[in-house]
Amino acid sequence: MKFLGKPRSQTAAFLPLCWFFLKILQPGHSHLYNNRYAGDKVIRLIPKTEEEAYALKKIYHQLKVDLWQPSGISYVSEGTVTDVRVPQNGSQALLAFLQEANIQYKILIEDLQKALERGRSLQTQRNRRSLPEYNYEVYHSLEEIQNWMHHLNKTHSSLIHMFSIGKSYEGRSLFILKLGRKSRAYKGAVWIDCGIHAREWIGPAFCQWFVKEALQTYRSDPAMRKMLHHLYFYIMPVFNVDGYHFSWTNDRFWRKTRSRNSRFHCRGVDANRNWKVKWCNEGASMHPCDDTYCGPFPESEPEVKAVANFLRKHRKHIRAYLSFHAYAQMLLYPYSYKYATIPNFNCVESAAYKAVNALHSVYGVRYRYGPASRTLYVSSGSSMDWAYKNGIPYAFAFELRDTGHFGFLLPETLIKPTCTETMLAVKNITMHLLKKCP
């Protein structure tokens, strides 16, 4: 209370100083991620020949570009759409090279920092109200998502059971929501995970949307009632908890886990190249600094190990594995690691066809669908292939909106339409499980 006794002159001098610090701490007076993306550009290229693709690979290495699509330099080939984030200090060199080599390009984002700032300015009024009024049309931090899970576990105990399957590399809990009616001793199940790659924020947003829709429409929608009566859903809103947290606090475009490597300064492993199915073959990198690094050995990442152990333990009754990624607008099924046709191709193809048609019926958005190796690219060590090879007959990976205009910076205004259409596709796949395969 001594402050109250200070002379008026000292107090008067102190007040403008407080005002100054308050002003610089406001969102408009600080830069996200320490202004690290100032001047960075996102550029789209489509090399027309293998020579152009080879030349691009070389300059990508030199300039240390961040490949947004596809996810690794090995995938860059003739005719492949390639979206790259180029640091400010390398953008002039790349643009000069492209012009000299006569390689066509399009600048998707002129200044990435400004795009981030615009997106965050729309979030300054984010919904901070109590959880019953939780806003599903904004992106949420890991802490907010986990608080939401705890809240649902308390308020919807007849349909929701929350549990942990282990700890991440940095010691965070790996939480799962078990959703469904306790109607019988033995029930089939569907596994759903989101956020295996940290920067793909629309994934966790969809996982939350799915739970919200299930709880809100269970009584009014016969299809949802049937789904929750006959099946359990194991939902992991954020698979890569450490990476997701890091993408909020340090690097918006971080992809991997956050594990340390004893021999390299680079951190993290691609959690979707770390599974024991043709581990570290085509489409995965052995170098710890690459975004598609497969890790020192299969299931080296505690997050991957925990999920693999859970799926192994419950595989007898898990009938479908669904993983949500971004971006490309695709619905993929096995195999990723080879071009061979899966034994139950007709059943899986039929489910995919109906799902993308259901999705298209809402807003007219078209998804490509098919085996991942042919539809996207060949990649080894993926969770989808592992799930299928370990006895889960329906394994799918969604690549959600968009096709590159926004990329990983999908605006919050597109969360609702993206999740609404995806919800129809997931319900369609789930209802397909409850029928005999045509």
Short mmCIF file of C-alpha atoms in Angstrom, two decimals:
data_model
loop_
_atom_site.label_atom_id
_atom_site.label_comp_id
_atom_site.label_asym_id
_atom_site.label_seq_id
_atom_site.Cartn_x
_atom_site.Cartn_y
_atom_site.Cartn_z
CA MET A 1 0.00 0.00 0.00
CA LYS A 2 3.05 2.29 0.11
CA PHE A 3 2.39 3.16 -3.54
CA LEU A 4 -0.61 5.23 -2.47
CA GLY A 5 1.65 7.47 -0.50
CA LYS A 6 3.94 8.43 -3.41
CA PRO A 7 4.03 12.07 -4.48
CA ARG A 8 1.63 12.97 -7.27
CA SER A 9 4.52 13.83 -9.58
CA GLN A 10 5.95 10.28 -9.43
CA THR A 11 2.52 8.70 -9.95
CA ALA A 12 1.85 10.98 -12.90
CA ALA A 13 5.17 9.99 -14.45
CA PHE A 14 4.43 6.31 -13.88
CA LEU A 15 1.02 6.28 -15.62
CA PRO A 16 2.25 7.15 -19.17
CA LEU A 17 4.87 4.40 -18.79
CA CYS A 18 2.12 1.85 -17.97
CA TRP A 19 0.10 3.08 -20.94
CA PHE A 20 3.15 2.67 -23.21
CA PHE A 21 3.73 -0.96 -22.16
CA LEU A 22 0.05 -1.79 -22.52
CA LYS A 23 0.10 -0.42 -26.07
CA ILE A 24 3.14 -2.42 -27.20
CA LEU A 25 1.67 -5.59 -25.71
CA GLN A 26 -1.52 -5.31 -27.74
CA PRO A 27 -1.80 -7.75 -30.70
CA GLY A 28 -1.37 -5.03 -33.32
CA HIS A 29 1.96 -3.93 -31.80
CA SER A 30 3.70 -7.33 -31.67
CA HIS A 31 4.59 -9.70 -34.45
CA LEU A 32 3.57 -13.33 -34.52
CA TYR A 33 6.40 -15.85 -34.27
CA ASN A 34 8.95 -13.02 -33.84
CA ASN A 35 8.33 -11.80 -37.39
CA ARG A 36 10.19 -14.85 -38.73
CA TYR A 37 8.14 -15.08 -41.95
CA ALA A 38 8.52 -11.44 -43.04
CA GLY A 39 8.96 -11.37 -46.82
CA ASP A 40 8.64 -15.15 -47.24
CA LYS A 41 6.67 -16.16 -50.33
CA VAL A 42 4.64 -19.25 -51.22
CA ILE A 43 5.16 -20.12 -54.88
CA ARG A 44 3.51 -22.79 -57.04
CA LEU A 45 5.46 -24.54 -59.80
CA ILE A 46 4.71 -27.40 -62.15
CA PRO A 47 7.90 -28.69 -63.79
CA LYS A 48 7.06 -29.83 -67.33
CA THR A 49 10.08 -32.10 -67.82
CA GLU A 50 12.31 -34.29 -65.68
CA GLU A 51 15.15 -31.85 -66.42
CA GLU A 52 13.13 -29.01 -64.89
CA ALA A 53 12.26 -31.17 -61.89
CA TYR A 54 15.93 -32.06 -61.36
CA ALA A 55 16.94 -28.39 -61.60
CA LEU A 56 14.29 -27.44 -59.05
CA LYS A 57 15.47 -30.11 -56.61
CA LYS A 58 19.00 -28.70 -56.77
CA ILE A 59 17.98 -25.11 -56.12
CA TYR A 60 15.54 -26.18 -53.38
CA HIS A 61 18.49 -27.73 -51.53
CA GLN A 62 20.58 -24.59 -52.00
CA LEU A 63 17.86 -22.18 -50.83
CA LYS A 64 16.52 -24.42 -48.04
CA VAL A 65 12.91 -24.03 -49.16
CA ASP A 66 10.01 -25.51 -47.18
CA LEU A 67 7.98 -27.83 -49.38
CA TRP A 68 4.28 -27.43 -48.64
CA GLN A 69 3.09 -29.77 -51.37
CA PRO A 70 4.41 -32.40 -51.91
CA SER A 71 6.00 -33.01 -48.53
CA GLY A 72 9.54 -33.90 -49.65
CA ILE A 73 12.02 -33.10 -52.40
CA SER A 74 12.06 -36.72 -53.58
CA TYR A 75 8.44 -36.30 -54.71
CA VAL A 76 9.19 -33.39 -57.04
CA SER A 77 8.84 -34.75 -60.57
CA GLU A 78 7.57 -33.96 -64.02
CA GLY A 79 4.00 -32.69 -63.93
CA THR A 80 3.80 -32.60 -60.12
CA VAL A 81 2.18 -29.51 -58.58
CA THR A 82 4.80 -28.11 -56.21
CA ASP A 83 4.05 -25.42 -53.59
CA VAL A 84 7.10 -24.06 -51.78
CA ARG A 85 7.67 -21.55 -49.01
CA VAL A 86 10.76 -19.52 -49.88
CA PRO A 87 12.62 -17.46 -47.26
CA GLN A 88 12.89 -13.75 -47.99
CA ASN A 89 16.63 -14.00 -48.57
CA GLY A 90 16.13 -16.70 -51.21
CA SER A 91 13.02 -15.54 -53.05
CA GLN A 92 14.82 -13.21 -55.45
CA ALA A 93 17.31 -15.93 -56.38
CA LEU A 94 14.54 -18.46 -56.99
CA LEU A 95 12.43 -16.07 -59.07
CA ALA A 96 15.48 -15.12 -61.16
CA PHE A 97 16.27 -18.81 -61.72
CA LEU A 98 12.69 -19.59 -62.74
CA GLN A 99 12.61 -16.74 -65.23
CA GLU A 100 15.97 -17.70 -66.73
CA ALA A 101 15.00 -21.38 -66.97
CA ASN A 102 11.57 -20.42 -68.36
CA ILE A 103 9.79 -22.50 -65.67
CA GLN A 104 6.21 -21.36 -65.13
CA TYR A 105 5.29 -20.26 -61.64
CA LYS A 106 2.58 -18.49 -59.68
CA ILE A 107 2.99 -16.56 -56.43
CA LEU A 108 0.26 -17.86 -54.10
CA ILE A 109 1.20 -15.75 -51.06
CA GLU A 110 3.25 -12.59 -51.56
CA ASP A 111 4.24 -12.02 -47.91
CA LEU A 112 3.62 -14.88 -45.49
CA GLN A 113 4.06 -12.77 -42.36
CA LYS A 114 1.37 -10.35 -43.51
CA ALA A 115 -0.94 -13.29 -44.29
CA LEU A 116 -0.36 -14.64 -40.77
CA GLU A 117 -0.97 -11.24 -39.21
CA ARG A 118 -4.22 -10.83 -41.15
CA GLY A 119 -5.39 -14.24 -40.00
CA ARG A 120 -4.53 -13.54 -36.38
CA SER A 121 -6.19 -10.12 -36.42
CA LEU A 122 -9.42 -11.95 -37.19
CA GLN A 123 -8.74 -14.12 -34.13
CA THR A 124 -8.27 -11.25 -31.65
CA GLN A 125 -11.95 -11.48 -30.77
CA ARG A 126 -11.80 -15.27 -30.43
CA ASN A 127 -14.53 -16.86 -28.39
CA ARG A 128 -13.31 -17.20 -24.80
CA ARG A 129 -16.67 -17.93 -23.28
CA SER A 130 -17.47 -20.96 -21.15
CA LEU A 131 -17.18 -24.39 -22.71
CA PRO A 132 -20.93 -24.97 -23.22
CA GLU A 133 -20.61 -22.14 -25.79
CA TYR A 134 -17.33 -23.43 -27.17
CA ASN A 135 -16.66 -22.00 -30.63
CA TYR A 136 -16.01 -24.76 -33.16
CA GLU A 137 -15.42 -22.28 -35.97
CA VAL A 138 -12.03 -21.10 -34.74
CA TYR A 139 -8.71 -22.92 -34.32
CA HIS A 140 -7.84 -23.87 -30.77
CA SER A 141 -4.55 -24.29 -28.94
CA LEU A 142 -3.57 -27.64 -27.43
CA GLU A 143 -4.48 -26.43 -23.94
CA GLU A 144 -7.93 -25.34 -25.09
CA ILE A 145 -8.53 -28.65 -26.88
CA GLN A 146 -7.51 -30.69 -23.86
CA ASN A 147 -9.66 -28.55 -21.53
CA TRP A 148 -12.56 -29.15 -23.93
CA MET A 149 -11.95 -32.91 -23.74
CA HIS A 150 -11.97 -32.85 -19.94
CA HIS A 151 -15.19 -30.84 -19.98
CA LEU A 152 -16.98 -33.29 -22.30
CA ASN A 153 -15.79 -36.18 -20.16
CA LYS A 154 -17.60 -34.61 -17.19
CA THR A 155 -20.74 -33.37 -18.93
CA HIS A 156 -21.45 -36.24 -21.39
CA SER A 157 -20.39 -39.28 -19.39
CA SER A 158 -23.12 -41.46 -20.94
CA LEU A 159 -21.52 -41.14 -24.38
CA ILE A 160 -17.94 -39.95 -23.76
CA HIS A 161 -15.05 -41.55 -21.91
CA MET A 162 -11.67 -39.82 -21.92
CA PHE A 163 -8.40 -41.66 -21.28
CA SER A 164 -4.68 -41.41 -21.98
CA ILE A 165 -2.63 -43.95 -23.95
CA GLY A 166 0.76 -42.58 -22.90
CA LYS A 167 3.04 -39.57 -22.97
CA SER A 168 4.66 -37.61 -25.79
CA TYR A 169 8.41 -37.01 -26.09
CA GLU A 170 8.04 -33.79 -24.09
CA GLY A 171 5.81 -35.44 -21.49
CA ARG A 172 2.36 -34.35 -22.62
CA SER A 173 -0.57 -36.76 -22.21
CA LEU A 174 -1.87 -38.48 -25.34
CA PHE A 175 -5.61 -38.21 -24.77
CA ILE A 176 -8.33 -40.19 -26.54
CA LEU A 177 -12.11 -39.75 -26.48
CA LYS A 178 -14.13 -42.94 -26.62
CA LEU A 179 -17.51 -42.03 -28.09
CA GLY A 180 -20.53 -44.33 -28.22
CA ARG A 181 -23.42 -45.86 -26.33
CA LYS A 182 -22.67 -48.59 -23.84
CA SER A 183 -25.25 -50.82 -25.49
CA ARG A 184 -23.55 -54.21 -25.63
CA ALA A 185 -20.48 -56.03 -24.42
CA TYR A 186 -18.88 -56.43 -27.85
CA LYS A 187 -18.97 -53.65 -30.41
CA GLY A 188 -16.98 -52.81 -33.50
CA ALA A 189 -15.00 -49.58 -33.49
CA VAL A 190 -13.65 -46.81 -35.68
CA TRP A 191 -10.35 -45.05 -34.99
CA ILE A 192 -10.06 -41.37 -35.95
CA ASP A 193 -6.87 -39.31 -35.56
CA CYS A 194 -6.08 -35.72 -36.47
CA GLY A 195 -2.98 -33.56 -36.32
CA ILE A 196 -0.29 -36.15 -37.06
CA HIS A 197 1.44 -33.25 -38.86
CA ALA A 198 1.56 -30.19 -36.61
CA ARG A 199 0.90 -27.41 -39.14
CA GLU A 200 -2.29 -28.97 -40.52
CA TRP A 201 -4.65 -27.18 -38.11
CA ILE A 202 -7.86 -28.03 -39.97
CA GLY A 203 -7.39 -31.67 -38.85
CA PRO A 204 -7.87 -31.11 -35.09
CA ALA A 205 -10.69 -28.68 -35.93
CA PHE A 206 -12.48 -31.50 -37.76
CA CYS A 207 -11.98 -34.02 -34.94
CA GLN A 208 -13.64 -31.57 -32.57
CA TRP A 209 -16.42 -30.91 -35.08
CA PHE A 210 -17.10 -34.64 -35.40
CA VAL A 211 -17.55 -35.01 -31.64
CA LYS A 212 -19.74 -31.91 -31.48
CA GLU A 213 -22.00 -33.16 -34.29
CA ALA A 214 -22.30 -36.61 -32.72
CA LEU A 215 -23.36 -35.17 -29.36
CA GLN A 216 -25.75 -32.59 -30.83
CA THR A 217 -27.50 -34.84 -33.38
CA TYR A 218 -27.51 -38.17 -31.57
CA ARG A 219 -31.18 -37.89 -30.60
CA SER A 220 -32.48 -36.29 -33.80
CA ASP A 221 -30.48 -38.09 -36.52
CA PRO A 222 -31.30 -41.81 -37.02
CA ALA A 223 -28.00 -42.41 -38.83
CA MET A 224 -25.94 -40.93 -36.00
CA ARG A 225 -27.98 -42.84 -33.44
CA LYS A 226 -27.31 -46.07 -35.34
CA MET A 227 -23.58 -45.29 -35.57
CA LEU A 228 -23.21 -44.64 -31.85
CA HIS A 229 -25.38 -47.63 -30.97
CA HIS A 230 -23.45 -50.15 -33.07
CA LEU A 231 -19.92 -48.73 -32.93
CA TYR A 232 -17.45 -47.04 -30.64
CA PHE A 233 -15.34 -44.19 -32.00
CA TYR A 234 -11.84 -43.72 -30.63
CA ILE A 235 -10.97 -40.09 -31.44
CA MET A 236 -7.53 -38.54 -31.03
CA PRO A 237 -7.96 -34.80 -31.76
CA VAL A 238 -4.22 -34.08 -31.64
CA PHE A 239 -1.84 -36.94 -32.40
CA ASN A 240 1.37 -34.88 -32.52
CA VAL A 241 0.81 -32.88 -29.33
CA ASP A 242 4.36 -31.51 -29.01
CA GLY A 243 4.55 -30.42 -32.64
CA TYR A 244 1.07 -28.88 -32.56
CA HIS A 245 1.94 -26.86 -29.45
CA PHE A 246 5.19 -25.73 -31.13
CA SER A 247 3.26 -24.64 -34.24
CA TRP A 248 1.25 -22.27 -32.01
CA THR A 249 4.16 -20.87 -30.03
CA ASN A 250 7.26 -20.92 -32.26
CA ASP A 251 6.92 -22.07 -35.86
CA ARG A 252 3.51 -22.03 -37.56
CA PHE A 253 4.74 -24.39 -40.30
CA TRP A 254 6.38 -27.03 -38.12
CA ARG A 255 5.46 -30.53 -39.35
CA LYS A 256 7.30 -33.18 -37.32
CA THR A 257 7.40 -34.35 -33.71
CA ARG A 258 9.84 -32.61 -31.33
CA SER A 259 12.19 -35.46 -30.38
CA ARG A 260 15.92 -34.72 -30.15
CA ASN A 261 18.60 -36.39 -32.25
CA SER A 262 21.90 -37.09 -30.53
CA ARG A 263 24.00 -36.54 -33.68
CA PHE A 264 22.19 -33.65 -35.37
CA HIS A 265 20.87 -30.28 -34.19
CA CYS A 266 17.66 -30.85 -36.18
CA ARG A 267 14.67 -32.00 -34.16
CA GLY A 268 11.68 -34.18 -34.88
CA VAL A 269 10.51 -37.12 -36.97
CA ASP A 270 7.71 -37.31 -39.53
CA ALA A 271 5.14 -39.25 -37.51
CA ASN A 272 3.60 -40.49 -40.76
CA ARG A 273 6.86 -42.13 -41.92
CA ASN A 274 7.69 -43.80 -38.61
CA TRP A 275 5.46 -46.90 -38.83
CA LYS A 276 6.73 -50.44 -39.33
CA VAL A 277 5.53 -50.97 -42.90
CA LYS A 278 8.32 -50.75 -45.49
CA TRP A 279 9.91 -48.32 -43.05
CA CYS A 280 12.27 -45.74 -44.56
CA ASN A 281 11.89 -46.92 -48.14
CA GLU A 282 10.68 -44.77 -51.03
CA GLY A 283 9.16 -41.42 -50.08
CA ALA A 284 10.88 -41.18 -46.68
CA SER A 285 14.20 -39.59 -45.78
CA MET A 286 16.99 -40.92 -43.58
CA HIS A 287 18.27 -37.40 -42.85
CA PRO A 288 17.09 -35.92 -39.52
CA CYS A 289 16.83 -32.40 -40.96
CA ASP A 290 14.30 -33.39 -43.65
CA ASP A 291 10.56 -32.97 -43.15
CA THR A 292 9.99 -36.60 -44.16
CA TYR A 293 12.62 -38.04 -41.80
CA CYS A 294 11.57 -41.59 -40.92
CA GLY A 295 13.31 -41.65 -37.54
CA PRO A 296 16.17 -43.80 -36.21
CA PHE A 297 13.96 -46.92 -36.18
CA PRO A 298 10.25 -47.85 -36.59
CA GLU A 299 8.04 -46.56 -33.77
CA SER A 300 10.93 -44.53 -32.37
CA GLU A 301 8.47 -41.74 -31.53
CA PRO A 302 6.56 -42.32 -28.27
CA GLU A 303 3.41 -40.91 -29.90
CA VAL A 304 3.56 -43.45 -32.75
CA LYS A 305 4.48 -46.27 -30.35
CA ALA A 306 1.52 -45.48 -28.07
CA VAL A 307 -1.02 -45.42 -30.91
CA ALA A 308 0.45 -48.55 -32.53
CA ASN A 309 0.24 -50.41 -29.19
CA PHE A 310 -3.37 -49.32 -28.71
CA LEU A 311 -4.37 -50.37 -32.23
CA ARG A 312 -2.57 -53.72 -31.86
CA LYS A 313 -4.41 -54.36 -28.61
CA HIS A 314 -7.84 -53.52 -30.09
CA ARG A 315 -7.43 -54.53 -33.73
CA LYS A 316 -9.89 -57.42 -33.47
CA HIS A 317 -12.79 -55.02 -33.16
CA ILE A 318 -11.46 -51.88 -34.92
CA ARG A 319 -13.05 -52.02 -38.37
CA ALA A 320 -11.89 -48.68 -39.78
CA TYR A 321 -8.91 -46.35 -39.44
CA LEU A 322 -9.43 -42.72 -40.50
CA SER A 323 -6.62 -40.15 -40.45
CA PHE A 324 -7.12 -36.45 -41.28
CA HIS A 325 -4.50 -34.33 -43.01
CA ALA A 326 -4.21 -31.21 -45.20
CA TYR A 327 -4.09 -30.11 -47.88
CA ALA A 328 -5.05 -31.48 -51.36
CA GLN A 329 -8.77 -32.44 -51.28
CA MET A 330 -8.26 -36.18 -51.61
CA LEU A 331 -9.58 -39.37 -50.04
CA LEU A 332 -6.81 -41.97 -50.07
CA TYR A 333 -6.65 -45.66 -49.23
CA PRO A 334 -3.84 -48.28 -49.31
CA TYR A 335 -1.36 -48.84 -50.53
CA SER A 336 0.95 -45.86 -50.14
CA TYR A 337 4.20 -47.77 -50.32
CA LYS A 338 3.54 -49.73 -53.53
CA TYR A 339 1.30 -49.74 -56.59
CA ALA A 340 -0.33 -53.15 -55.90
CA THR A 341 -4.12 -53.47 -55.50
CA ILE A 342 -5.44 -54.30 -52.02
CA PRO A 343 -7.37 -57.61 -51.65
CA ASN A 344 -10.68 -55.94 -50.65
CA PHE A 345 -10.35 -53.23 -53.31
CA ASN A 346 -14.01 -53.39 -54.45
CA CYS A 347 -15.38 -52.78 -50.96
CA VAL A 348 -12.96 -49.96 -50.16
CA GLU A 349 -13.31 -48.34 -53.59
CA SER A 350 -17.10 -48.41 -53.27
CA ALA A 351 -16.93 -46.75 -49.84
CA ALA A 352 -14.57 -44.04 -51.13
CA TYR A 353 -16.72 -43.35 -54.21
CA LYS A 354 -19.86 -42.89 -52.12
CA ALA A 355 -18.02 -40.79 -49.55
CA VAL A 356 -16.64 -38.26 -52.06
CA ASN A 357 -20.06 -38.03 -53.72
CA ALA A 358 -21.67 -37.29 -50.36
CA LEU A 359 -19.00 -34.66 -49.67
CA HIS A 360 -19.54 -33.07 -53.10
CA SER A 361 -23.30 -32.82 -52.52
CA VAL A 362 -22.92 -30.07 -49.88
CA TYR A 363 -20.90 -27.28 -51.54
CA GLY A 364 -19.85 -28.82 -54.84
CA VAL A 365 -16.26 -29.38 -53.68
CA ARG A 366 -14.60 -32.21 -55.60
CA TYR A 367 -12.21 -34.67 -54.00
CA ARG A 368 -10.01 -37.06 -55.93
CA TYR A 369 -9.96 -40.57 -54.49
CA GLY A 370 -7.99 -43.75 -54.97
CA PRO A 371 -4.90 -45.66 -53.79
CA ALA A 372 -2.47 -43.20 -52.20
CA SER A 373 0.49 -44.35 -54.31
CA ARG A 374 -1.27 -43.49 -57.56
CA THR A 375 -3.45 -40.59 -56.40
CA LEU A 376 -0.84 -38.70 -54.35
CA TYR A 377 2.63 -40.27 -54.35
CA VAL A 378 4.53 -43.33 -53.10
CA SER A 379 5.46 -43.09 -49.42
CA SER A 380 6.61 -45.70 -46.94
CA GLY A 381 6.01 -46.05 -43.22
CA SER A 382 2.55 -44.45 -43.18
CA SER A 383 -0.05 -45.01 -40.46
CA MET A 384 -2.75 -45.88 -43.02
CA ASP A 385 -0.71 -48.69 -44.60
CA TRP A 386 0.31 -49.96 -41.17
CA ALA A 387 -3.32 -50.06 -39.98
CA TYR A 388 -4.37 -51.98 -43.09
CA LYS A 389 -1.47 -54.44 -42.89
CA ASN A 390 -2.32 -55.05 -39.22
CA GLY A 391 -5.83 -56.25 -39.93
CA ILE A 392 -8.00 -53.11 -40.06
CA PRO A 393 -9.96 -53.66 -43.31
CA TYR A 394 -10.98 -50.04 -44.02
CA ALA A 395 -8.09 -47.58 -43.79
CA PHE A 396 -8.42 -44.06 -45.19
CA ALA A 397 -6.48 -40.81 -45.13
CA PHE A 398 -8.32 -37.58 -45.87
CA GLU A 399 -6.43 -34.61 -47.30
CA LEU A 400 -8.82 -31.79 -46.45
CA ARG A 401 -9.26 -28.36 -48.05
CA ASP A 402 -7.90 -26.60 -49.96
CA THR A 403 -5.83 -27.20 -53.12
CA GLY A 404 -3.21 -24.56 -52.40
CA HIS A 405 -4.74 -21.09 -52.50
CA PHE A 406 -4.50 -20.90 -48.69
CA GLY A 407 -2.64 -24.14 -48.04
CA PHE A 408 -1.90 -24.59 -44.34
CA LEU A 409 -3.38 -21.14 -43.63
CA LEU A 410 -6.97 -22.17 -44.31
CA PRO A 411 -9.06 -19.28 -42.92
CA GLU A 412 -11.34 -19.88 -39.96
CA THR A 413 -14.29 -18.88 -42.15
CA LEU A 414 -13.73 -22.16 -44.05
CA ILE A 415 -13.71 -24.41 -40.95
CA LYS A 416 -17.49 -24.81 -40.94
CA PRO A 417 -17.94 -25.67 -44.65
CA THR A 418 -14.89 -27.96 -44.63
CA CYS A 419 -16.09 -29.84 -41.55
CA THR A 420 -19.73 -29.97 -42.67
CA GLU A 421 -18.90 -31.66 -45.98
CA THR A 422 -16.28 -33.94 -44.41
CA MET A 423 -18.80 -35.02 -41.79
CA LEU A 424 -21.06 -36.38 -44.53
CA ALA A 425 -18.17 -38.36 -46.02
CA VAL A 426 -17.27 -39.89 -42.64
CA LYS A 427 -20.88 -40.79 -41.89
CA ASN A 428 -21.09 -42.40 -45.31
CA ILE A 429 -18.00 -44.54 -44.69
CA THR A 430 -19.27 -45.49 -41.24
CA MET A 431 -22.70 -46.53 -42.53
CA HIS A 432 -20.90 -48.56 -45.22
CA LEU A 433 -19.23 -50.55 -42.40
CA LEU A 434 -22.62 -51.45 -40.96
CA LYS A 435 -23.82 -52.99 -44.24
CA LYS A 436 -22.62 -55.99 -46.16
CA CYS A 437 -20.13 -54.98 -48.80
CA PRO A 438 -21.95 -54.67 -52.16
#
